[in-house]
Short mmCIF file of C-alpha atoms in Angstrom, two decimals:
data_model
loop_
_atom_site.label_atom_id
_atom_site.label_comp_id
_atom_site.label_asym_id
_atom_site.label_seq_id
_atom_site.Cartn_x
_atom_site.Cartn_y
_atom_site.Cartn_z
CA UNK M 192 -108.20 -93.30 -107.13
CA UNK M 193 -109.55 -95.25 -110.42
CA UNK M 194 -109.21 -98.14 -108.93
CA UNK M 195 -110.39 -97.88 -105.24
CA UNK M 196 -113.16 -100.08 -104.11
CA UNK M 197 -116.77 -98.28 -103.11
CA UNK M 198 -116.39 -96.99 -99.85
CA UNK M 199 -120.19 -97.86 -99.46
CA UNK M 200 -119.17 -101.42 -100.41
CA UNK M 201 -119.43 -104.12 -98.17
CA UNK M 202 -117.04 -106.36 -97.41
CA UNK M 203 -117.39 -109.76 -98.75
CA UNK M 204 -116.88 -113.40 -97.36
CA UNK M 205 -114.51 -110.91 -95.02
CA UNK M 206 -112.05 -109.41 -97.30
CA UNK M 207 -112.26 -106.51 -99.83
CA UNK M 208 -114.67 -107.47 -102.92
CA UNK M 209 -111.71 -106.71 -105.24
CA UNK M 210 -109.35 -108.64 -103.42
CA UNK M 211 -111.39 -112.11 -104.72
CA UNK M 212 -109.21 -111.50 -107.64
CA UNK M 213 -105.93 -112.18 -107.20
CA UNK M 214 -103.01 -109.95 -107.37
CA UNK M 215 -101.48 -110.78 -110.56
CA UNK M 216 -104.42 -110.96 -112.46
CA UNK M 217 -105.65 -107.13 -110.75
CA UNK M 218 -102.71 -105.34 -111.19
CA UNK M 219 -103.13 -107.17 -115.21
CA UNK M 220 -106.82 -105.52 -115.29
CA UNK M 221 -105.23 -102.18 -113.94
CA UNK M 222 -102.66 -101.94 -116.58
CA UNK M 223 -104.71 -103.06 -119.48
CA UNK M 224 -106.33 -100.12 -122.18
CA UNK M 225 -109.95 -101.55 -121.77
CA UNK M 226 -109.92 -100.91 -118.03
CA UNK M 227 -108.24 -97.73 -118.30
CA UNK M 228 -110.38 -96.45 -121.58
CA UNK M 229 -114.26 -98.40 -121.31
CA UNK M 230 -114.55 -99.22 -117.45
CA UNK M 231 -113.13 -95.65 -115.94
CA UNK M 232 -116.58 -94.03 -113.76
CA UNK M 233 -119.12 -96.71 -114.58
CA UNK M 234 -122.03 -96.91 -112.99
CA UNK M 235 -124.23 -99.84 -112.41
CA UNK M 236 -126.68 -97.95 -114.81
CA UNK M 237 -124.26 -97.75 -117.30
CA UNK M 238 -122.39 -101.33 -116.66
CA UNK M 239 -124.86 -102.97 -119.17
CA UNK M 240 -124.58 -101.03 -121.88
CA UNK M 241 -120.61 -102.02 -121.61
CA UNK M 242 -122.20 -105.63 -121.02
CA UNK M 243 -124.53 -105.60 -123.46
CA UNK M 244 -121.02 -105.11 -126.02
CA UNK M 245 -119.84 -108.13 -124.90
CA UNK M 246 -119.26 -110.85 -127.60
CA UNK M 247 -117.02 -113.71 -125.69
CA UNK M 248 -115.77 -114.58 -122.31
CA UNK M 249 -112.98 -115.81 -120.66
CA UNK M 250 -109.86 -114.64 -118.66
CA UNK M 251 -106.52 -114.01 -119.22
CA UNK M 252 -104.74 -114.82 -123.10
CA UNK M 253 -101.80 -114.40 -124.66
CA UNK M 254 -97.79 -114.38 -123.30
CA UNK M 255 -98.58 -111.42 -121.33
CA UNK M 256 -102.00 -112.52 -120.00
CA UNK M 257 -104.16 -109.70 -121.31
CA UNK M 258 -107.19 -109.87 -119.55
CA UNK M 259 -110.12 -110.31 -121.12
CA UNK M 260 -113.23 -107.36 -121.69
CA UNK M 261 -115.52 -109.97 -119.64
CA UNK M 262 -113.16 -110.16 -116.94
CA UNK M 263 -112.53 -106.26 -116.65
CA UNK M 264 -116.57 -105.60 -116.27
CA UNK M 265 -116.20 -108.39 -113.44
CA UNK M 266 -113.54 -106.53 -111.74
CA UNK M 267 -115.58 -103.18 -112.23
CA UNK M 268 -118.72 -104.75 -110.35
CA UNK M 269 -116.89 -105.72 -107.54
CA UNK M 270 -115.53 -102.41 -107.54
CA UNK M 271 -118.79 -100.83 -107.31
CA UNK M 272 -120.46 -103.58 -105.64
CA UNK M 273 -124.46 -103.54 -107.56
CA UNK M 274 -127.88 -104.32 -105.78
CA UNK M 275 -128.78 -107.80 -105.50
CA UNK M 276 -132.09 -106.57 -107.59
CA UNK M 277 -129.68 -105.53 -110.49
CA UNK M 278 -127.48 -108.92 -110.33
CA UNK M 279 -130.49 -111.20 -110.25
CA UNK M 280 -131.78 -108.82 -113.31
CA UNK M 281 -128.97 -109.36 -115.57
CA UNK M 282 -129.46 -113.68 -114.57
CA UNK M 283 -133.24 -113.15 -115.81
CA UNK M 284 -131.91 -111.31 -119.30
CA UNK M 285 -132.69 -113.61 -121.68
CA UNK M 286 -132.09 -111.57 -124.68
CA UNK M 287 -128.24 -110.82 -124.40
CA UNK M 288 -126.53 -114.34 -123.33
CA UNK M 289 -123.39 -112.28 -122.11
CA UNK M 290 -125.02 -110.12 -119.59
CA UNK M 291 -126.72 -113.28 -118.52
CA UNK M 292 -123.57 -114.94 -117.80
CA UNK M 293 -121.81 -111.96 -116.16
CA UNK M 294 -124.51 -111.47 -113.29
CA UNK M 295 -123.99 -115.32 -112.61
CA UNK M 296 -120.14 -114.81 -112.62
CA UNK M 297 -120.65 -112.20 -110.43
CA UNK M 298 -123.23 -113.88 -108.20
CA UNK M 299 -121.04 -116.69 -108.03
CA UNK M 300 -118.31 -114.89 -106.67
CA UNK M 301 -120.09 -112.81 -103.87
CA UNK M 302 -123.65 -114.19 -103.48
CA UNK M 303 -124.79 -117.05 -100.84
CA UNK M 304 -124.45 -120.93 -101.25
CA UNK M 305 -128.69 -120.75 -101.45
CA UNK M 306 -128.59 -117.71 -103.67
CA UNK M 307 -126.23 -119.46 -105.78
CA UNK M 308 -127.80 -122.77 -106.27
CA UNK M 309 -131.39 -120.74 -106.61
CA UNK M 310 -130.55 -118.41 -109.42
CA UNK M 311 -127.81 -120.12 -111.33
CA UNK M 312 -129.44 -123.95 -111.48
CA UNK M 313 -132.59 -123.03 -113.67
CA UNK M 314 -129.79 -121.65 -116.35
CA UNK M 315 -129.33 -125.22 -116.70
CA UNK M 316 -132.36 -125.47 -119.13
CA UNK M 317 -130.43 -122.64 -121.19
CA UNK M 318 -128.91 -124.08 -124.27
CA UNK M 319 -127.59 -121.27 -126.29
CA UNK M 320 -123.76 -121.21 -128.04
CA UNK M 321 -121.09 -119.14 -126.36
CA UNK M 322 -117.88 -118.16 -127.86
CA UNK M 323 -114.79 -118.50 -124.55
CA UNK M 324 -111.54 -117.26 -125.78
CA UNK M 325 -108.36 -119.98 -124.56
CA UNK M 326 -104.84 -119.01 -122.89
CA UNK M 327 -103.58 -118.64 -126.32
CA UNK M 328 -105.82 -116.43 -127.82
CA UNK M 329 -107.68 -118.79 -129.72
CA UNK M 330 -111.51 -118.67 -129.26
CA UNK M 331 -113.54 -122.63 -128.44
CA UNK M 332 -117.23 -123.39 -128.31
CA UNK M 333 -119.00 -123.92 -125.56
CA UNK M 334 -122.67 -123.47 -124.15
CA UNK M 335 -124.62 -121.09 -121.38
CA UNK M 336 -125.18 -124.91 -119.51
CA UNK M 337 -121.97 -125.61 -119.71
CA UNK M 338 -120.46 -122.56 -118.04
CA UNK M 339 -123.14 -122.77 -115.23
CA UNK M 340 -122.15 -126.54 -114.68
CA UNK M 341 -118.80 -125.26 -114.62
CA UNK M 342 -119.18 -122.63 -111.39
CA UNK M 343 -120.99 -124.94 -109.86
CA UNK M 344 -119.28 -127.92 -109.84
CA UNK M 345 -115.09 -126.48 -110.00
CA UNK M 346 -113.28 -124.34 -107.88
CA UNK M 347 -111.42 -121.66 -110.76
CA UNK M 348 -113.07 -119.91 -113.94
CA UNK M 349 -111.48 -117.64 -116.02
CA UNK M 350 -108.29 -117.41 -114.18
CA UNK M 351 -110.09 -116.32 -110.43
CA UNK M 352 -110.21 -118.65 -107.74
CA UNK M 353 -113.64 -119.25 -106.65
CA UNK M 354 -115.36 -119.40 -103.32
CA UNK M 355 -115.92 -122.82 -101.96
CA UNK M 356 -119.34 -123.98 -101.74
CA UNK M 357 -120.96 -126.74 -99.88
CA UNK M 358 -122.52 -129.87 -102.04
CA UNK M 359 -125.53 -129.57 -103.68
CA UNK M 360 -126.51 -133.26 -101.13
CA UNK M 361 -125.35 -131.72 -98.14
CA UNK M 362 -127.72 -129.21 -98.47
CA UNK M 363 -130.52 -131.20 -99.33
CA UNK M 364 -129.43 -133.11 -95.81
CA UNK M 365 -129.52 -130.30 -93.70
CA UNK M 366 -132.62 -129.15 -94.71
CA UNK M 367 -131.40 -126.26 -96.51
CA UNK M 368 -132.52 -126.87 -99.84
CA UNK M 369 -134.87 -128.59 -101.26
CA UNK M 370 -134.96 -131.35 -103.80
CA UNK M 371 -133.85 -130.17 -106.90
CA UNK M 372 -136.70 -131.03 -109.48
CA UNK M 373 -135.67 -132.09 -112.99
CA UNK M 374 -137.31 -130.57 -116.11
CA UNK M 375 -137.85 -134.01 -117.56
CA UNK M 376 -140.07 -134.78 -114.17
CA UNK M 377 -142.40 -132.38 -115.72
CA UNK M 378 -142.07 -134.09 -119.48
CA UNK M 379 -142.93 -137.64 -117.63
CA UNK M 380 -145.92 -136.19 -116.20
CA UNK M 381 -147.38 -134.66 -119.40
CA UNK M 382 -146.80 -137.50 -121.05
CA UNK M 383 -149.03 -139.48 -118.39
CA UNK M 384 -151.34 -137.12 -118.31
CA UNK M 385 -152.19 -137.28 -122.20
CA UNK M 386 -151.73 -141.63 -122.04
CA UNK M 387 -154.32 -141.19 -119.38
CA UNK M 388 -156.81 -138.65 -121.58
CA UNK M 389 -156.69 -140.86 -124.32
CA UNK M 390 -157.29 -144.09 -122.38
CA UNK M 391 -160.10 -142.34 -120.59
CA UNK M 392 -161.70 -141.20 -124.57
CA UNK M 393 -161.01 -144.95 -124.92
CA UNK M 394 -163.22 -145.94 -122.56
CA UNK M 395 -165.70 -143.73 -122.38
CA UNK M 396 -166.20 -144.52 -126.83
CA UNK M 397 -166.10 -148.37 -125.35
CA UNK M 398 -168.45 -147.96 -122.28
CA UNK M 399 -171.29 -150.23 -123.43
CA UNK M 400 -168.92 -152.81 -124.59
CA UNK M 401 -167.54 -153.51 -121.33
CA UNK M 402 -170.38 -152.69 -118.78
CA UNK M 403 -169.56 -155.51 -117.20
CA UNK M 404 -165.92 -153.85 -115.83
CA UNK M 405 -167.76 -150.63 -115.10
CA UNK M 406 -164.91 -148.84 -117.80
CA UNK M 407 -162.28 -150.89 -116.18
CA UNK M 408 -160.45 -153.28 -117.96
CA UNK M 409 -157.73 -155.30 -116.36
CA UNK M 410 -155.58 -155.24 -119.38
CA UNK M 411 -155.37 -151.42 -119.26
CA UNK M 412 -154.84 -151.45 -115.07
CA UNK M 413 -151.73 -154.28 -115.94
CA UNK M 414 -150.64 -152.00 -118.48
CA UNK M 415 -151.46 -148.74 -116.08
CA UNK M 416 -149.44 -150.72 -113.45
CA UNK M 417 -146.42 -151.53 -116.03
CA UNK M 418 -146.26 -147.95 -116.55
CA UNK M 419 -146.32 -147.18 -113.29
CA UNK M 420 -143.37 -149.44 -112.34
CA UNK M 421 -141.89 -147.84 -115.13
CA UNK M 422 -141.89 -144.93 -113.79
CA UNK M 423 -140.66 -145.69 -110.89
CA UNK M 424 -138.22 -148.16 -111.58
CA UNK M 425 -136.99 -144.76 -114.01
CA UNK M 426 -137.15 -142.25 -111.11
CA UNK M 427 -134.81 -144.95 -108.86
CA UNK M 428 -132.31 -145.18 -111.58
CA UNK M 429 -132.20 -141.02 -112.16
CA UNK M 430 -131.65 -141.17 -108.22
CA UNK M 431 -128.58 -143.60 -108.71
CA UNK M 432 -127.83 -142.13 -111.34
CA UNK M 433 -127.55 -138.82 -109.78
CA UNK M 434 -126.07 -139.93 -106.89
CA UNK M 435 -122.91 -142.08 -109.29
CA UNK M 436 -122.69 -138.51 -110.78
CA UNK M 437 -122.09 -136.35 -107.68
CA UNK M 438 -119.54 -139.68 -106.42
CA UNK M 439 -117.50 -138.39 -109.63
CA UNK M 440 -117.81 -135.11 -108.87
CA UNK M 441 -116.71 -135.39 -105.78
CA UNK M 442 -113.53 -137.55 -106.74
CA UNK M 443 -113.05 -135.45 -109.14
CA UNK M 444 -112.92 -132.39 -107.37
CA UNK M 445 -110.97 -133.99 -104.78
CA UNK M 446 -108.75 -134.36 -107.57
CA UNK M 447 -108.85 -131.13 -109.01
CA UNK M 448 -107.83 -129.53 -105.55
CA UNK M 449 -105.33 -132.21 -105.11
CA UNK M 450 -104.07 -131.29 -108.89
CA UNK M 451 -104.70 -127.54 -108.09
CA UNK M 452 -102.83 -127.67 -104.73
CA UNK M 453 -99.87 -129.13 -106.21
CA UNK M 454 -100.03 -126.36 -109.26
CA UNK M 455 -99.70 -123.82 -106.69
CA UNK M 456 -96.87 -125.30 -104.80
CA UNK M 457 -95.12 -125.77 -108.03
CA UNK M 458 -95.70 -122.46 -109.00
CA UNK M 459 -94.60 -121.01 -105.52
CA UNK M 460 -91.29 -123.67 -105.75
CA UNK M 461 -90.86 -121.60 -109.01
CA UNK M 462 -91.59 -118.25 -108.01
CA UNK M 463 -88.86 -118.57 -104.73
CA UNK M 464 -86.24 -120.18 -107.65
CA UNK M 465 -86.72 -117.04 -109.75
CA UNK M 466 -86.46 -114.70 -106.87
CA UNK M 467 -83.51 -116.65 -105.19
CA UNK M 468 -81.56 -116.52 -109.08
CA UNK M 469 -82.06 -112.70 -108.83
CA UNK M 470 -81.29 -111.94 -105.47
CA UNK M 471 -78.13 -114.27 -106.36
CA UNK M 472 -77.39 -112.57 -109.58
CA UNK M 473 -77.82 -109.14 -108.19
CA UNK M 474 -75.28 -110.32 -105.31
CA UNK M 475 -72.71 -111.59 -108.51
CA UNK M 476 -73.33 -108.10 -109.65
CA UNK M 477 -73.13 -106.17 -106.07
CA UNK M 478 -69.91 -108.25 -105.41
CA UNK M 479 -68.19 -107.47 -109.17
CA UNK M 480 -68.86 -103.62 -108.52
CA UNK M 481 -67.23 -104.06 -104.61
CA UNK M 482 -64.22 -106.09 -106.56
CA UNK M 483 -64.26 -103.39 -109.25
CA UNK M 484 -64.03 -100.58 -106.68
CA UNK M 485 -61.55 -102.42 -104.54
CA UNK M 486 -59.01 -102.58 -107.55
CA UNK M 487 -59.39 -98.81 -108.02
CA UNK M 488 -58.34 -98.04 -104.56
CA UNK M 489 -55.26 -100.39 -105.10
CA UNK M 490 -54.72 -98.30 -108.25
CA UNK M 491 -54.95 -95.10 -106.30
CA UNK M 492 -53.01 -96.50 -103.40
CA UNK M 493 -50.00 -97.20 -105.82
CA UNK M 494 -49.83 -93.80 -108.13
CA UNK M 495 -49.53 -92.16 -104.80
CA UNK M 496 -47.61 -94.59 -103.22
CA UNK M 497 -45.46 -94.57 -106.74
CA UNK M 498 -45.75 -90.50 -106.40
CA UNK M 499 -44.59 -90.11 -102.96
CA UNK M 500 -41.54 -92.86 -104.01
CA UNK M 501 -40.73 -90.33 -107.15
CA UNK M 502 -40.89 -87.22 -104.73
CA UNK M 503 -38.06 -88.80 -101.88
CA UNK M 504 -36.47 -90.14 -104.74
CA UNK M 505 -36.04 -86.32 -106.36
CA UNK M 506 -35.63 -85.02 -102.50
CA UNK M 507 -32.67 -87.77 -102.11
CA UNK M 508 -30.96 -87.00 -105.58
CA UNK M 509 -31.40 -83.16 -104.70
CA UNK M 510 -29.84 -83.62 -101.22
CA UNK M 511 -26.97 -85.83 -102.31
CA UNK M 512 -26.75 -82.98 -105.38
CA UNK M 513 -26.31 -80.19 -102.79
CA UNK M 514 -24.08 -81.97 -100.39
CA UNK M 515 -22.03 -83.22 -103.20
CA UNK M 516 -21.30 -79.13 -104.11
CA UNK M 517 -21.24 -78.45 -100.91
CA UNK M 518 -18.30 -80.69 -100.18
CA UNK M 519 -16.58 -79.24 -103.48
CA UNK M 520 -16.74 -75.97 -102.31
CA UNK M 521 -15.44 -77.19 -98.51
CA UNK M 522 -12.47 -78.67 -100.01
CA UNK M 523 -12.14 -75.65 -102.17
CA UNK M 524 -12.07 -73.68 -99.58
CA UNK M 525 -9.56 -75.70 -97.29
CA UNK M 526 -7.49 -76.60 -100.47
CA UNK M 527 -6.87 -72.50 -100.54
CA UNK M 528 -6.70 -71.81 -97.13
CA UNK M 529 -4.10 -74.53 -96.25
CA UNK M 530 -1.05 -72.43 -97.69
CA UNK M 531 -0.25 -69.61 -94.99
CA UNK M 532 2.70 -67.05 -95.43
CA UNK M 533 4.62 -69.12 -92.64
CA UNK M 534 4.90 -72.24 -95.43
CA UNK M 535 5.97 -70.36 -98.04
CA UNK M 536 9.23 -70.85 -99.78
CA UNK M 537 12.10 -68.50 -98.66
CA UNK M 538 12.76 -67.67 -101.89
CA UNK M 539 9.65 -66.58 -102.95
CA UNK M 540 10.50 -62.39 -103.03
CA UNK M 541 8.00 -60.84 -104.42
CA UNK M 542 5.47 -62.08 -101.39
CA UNK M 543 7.86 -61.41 -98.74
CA UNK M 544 7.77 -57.79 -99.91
CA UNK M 545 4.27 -57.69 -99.78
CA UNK M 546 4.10 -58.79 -96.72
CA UNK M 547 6.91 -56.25 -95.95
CA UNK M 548 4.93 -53.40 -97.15
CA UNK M 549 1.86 -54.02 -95.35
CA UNK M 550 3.49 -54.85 -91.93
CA UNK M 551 5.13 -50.91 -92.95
CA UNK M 552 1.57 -49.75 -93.74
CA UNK M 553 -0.09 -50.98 -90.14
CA UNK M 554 3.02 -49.38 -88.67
CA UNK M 555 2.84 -46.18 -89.52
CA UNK M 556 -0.88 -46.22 -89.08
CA UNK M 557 -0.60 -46.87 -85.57
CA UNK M 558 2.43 -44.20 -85.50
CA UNK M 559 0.85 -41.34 -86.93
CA UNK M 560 -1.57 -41.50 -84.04
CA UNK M 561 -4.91 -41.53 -86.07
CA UNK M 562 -6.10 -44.41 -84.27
CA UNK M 563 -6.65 -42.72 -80.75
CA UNK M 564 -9.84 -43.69 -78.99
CA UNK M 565 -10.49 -39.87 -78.53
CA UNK M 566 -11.66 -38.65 -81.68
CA UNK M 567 -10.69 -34.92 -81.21
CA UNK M 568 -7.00 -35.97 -81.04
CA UNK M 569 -7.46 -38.90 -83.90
CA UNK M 570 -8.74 -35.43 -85.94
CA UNK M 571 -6.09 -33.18 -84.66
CA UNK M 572 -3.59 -36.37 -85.65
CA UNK M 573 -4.89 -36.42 -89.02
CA UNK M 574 -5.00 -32.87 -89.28
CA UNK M 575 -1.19 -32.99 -88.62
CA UNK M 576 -0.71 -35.83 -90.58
CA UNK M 577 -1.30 -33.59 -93.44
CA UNK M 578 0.79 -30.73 -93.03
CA UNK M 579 3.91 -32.92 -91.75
CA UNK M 580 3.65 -32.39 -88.01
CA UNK M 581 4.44 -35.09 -85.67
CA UNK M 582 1.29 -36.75 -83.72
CA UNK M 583 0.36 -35.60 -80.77
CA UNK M 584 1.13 -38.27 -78.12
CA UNK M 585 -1.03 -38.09 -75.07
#
């Protein structure tokens, strides 16, 4: 919310007035303590009292690119977007040299190509020292004239892209300016004025010498004329002069936005490098975590596959365990059940009586008639059994 635009701003040269900043150098201004601390719910009231603090200029500094306080009270007036009256105020301030140089910033940025060339050209005539700290902190000397030449005639100041603006000439062709007029016209003329003062004391002291020229003298018109030519012959040079002076400005913008231009594209060139060595390290690093998770699922793969090995191994060894016993106790069992009574040796007594005996015992089982299928006579045989009585036989 800090840092939204006015919404009773208007837009300017068709964008947002904050937006003439450019990213990097906003988000900068957001981040830094100034902004945050000094320029949080000015007013345009209470902007110059911030201004009137100021003691250099300039833009960003340092490896991080600090902005500068100058810079932050720039981003805070496009923020809240001033009157023109209040602008062309702080140009007028002669006292404080700073708040003189922030309304022209400022005006240069949003204002008109006539209100530009109106209000900031007279600070030509303004000579004072200003202190402009560097991109590495360091602080240089300049003057007020010099800064003003500088929005005038380049395209960037303190680290913000400027609007373009139409030649000075080109104005002056299309009618939409006038001719600018040099302060030393006005020295020229004063000093004409006073040469012709004192040759007109001359010749008013001298009057009844020369009656004969009526005041005039033809030395003083020749010298009148020399003067005159000059003058003149002065003015034409000032004009080519002037006009050799906006040729090299124009070359040498040309070649400032031909240098400028190619800054950017080799900045761009090197922004797309450092983004395409990220996106390519962060693949490196996407692709070593898929490689890293690829081995552990062939690790898992083979404990279970090693696992499931070890559990048909055990299942196998169990198996061949059991059917081993099992075929122990088979031939156990056949090796005793493969000697019947029929194979026995004749001579073998003592089974053959055993056999005798329980052949006797079935016998007289079945005899004593205990067996019957009716069970009243099976307990009636029984009954007999015991007392020595014959079965009953029915």
């Amino acid at each position: 919310m800090a840092n939204r635009t006015d919404p009773t701003a208007k837009s300017i040269h068709g964008t947002n007035p904050q937006n003439l900043v450019e990213k990097i150098v906003r988000s900068k201004i957001y981040q830094n303590t100034y902004w945050k601390e000094q320029c949080f719910g000015l007013t345009a009231e209470t902007l110059v009292d911030k201004a009137m603090e100021l003691d250099h200029l300039g833009g960003t500094f340092g490896g991080n690119r600090k902005p500068t306080p100058f810079l932050c009270l720039v981003m805070k007036m496009l923020q809240i977007q001033p009157e023109k009256e209040i602008v062309v105020e702080f140009i007028k301030n002669e006292d404080y040299k700073y708040v003189r140089i922030l309304g022209a910033f400022y005006l240069r940025l949003t204002g008109s190509v006539t209100d530009v060339y109106q209000y900031l050209e007279p600070l030509y005539n303004d000579y004072r020292k200003l202190r402009q700290k560097l991109s590495d902190g360091k602080y240089s000397l300049t003057h007020v004239d010099e800064v003003i030449d500088q929005l005038l005639t380049t395209d960037y100041s303190c680290d913000i892209a400027l609007p373009r603006i139409q030649k000075r000439w080109t104005l002056e062709a299309s009618g939409i300016l006038e001719a600018r007029r040099s302060a030393l016209e006005d020295d020229f003329e004063e000093e004409e004025e006073k040469e012709d003062e004192a040759q007109a004391m001359d010749v008013d002291v001298n009057t009844h010498e020369k009656g004969y020229y009526h005041g005039r003298s033809p030395t003083r018109d020749r010298d009148r004329d020399r003067k005159r030519d000059n003058y003149k012959y002065r003015t034409y040079m000032f004009t080519i002069v002037s006009l050799l002076d906006r040729e090299r400005d124009y070359d040498r913008d040309r070649d400032y936005d031909r240098d400028y231009g190619r800054g950017r594209e080799r900045d761009r060139d090197r922004e797309r490098d450092r983004h395409r060595l990220r996106d390519e390290k962060g693949f490196g690093r996407e692709r070593d975590r898929e490689r890293e998770r690829d081995g552990r699922e062939r690790d898992r793969r083979e404990r279970d596959r090693g696992k499931r090995r070890s559990r048909s191994r055990s299942r196998s060894r169990d198996r061949r365990e059991r059917d081993r016993e099992d075929g122990e106790h088979r031939r156990r069992r056949a090796r005793g059940s493969s000697i019947s009574p029929r194979r026995q040796p004749a001579d073998d007594g003592n089974f053959q009586d055993e056999s005798k005996k329980k052949k006797k015992k079935e016998k007289d089982k079945k005899s004593d008639g205990t067996d019957h299928p009716d069970p009243e006579i099976a307990e009636a045989n029984r009954l007999r059994a015991s007392l020595g009585l014959a079965p009953l036989k029915l």
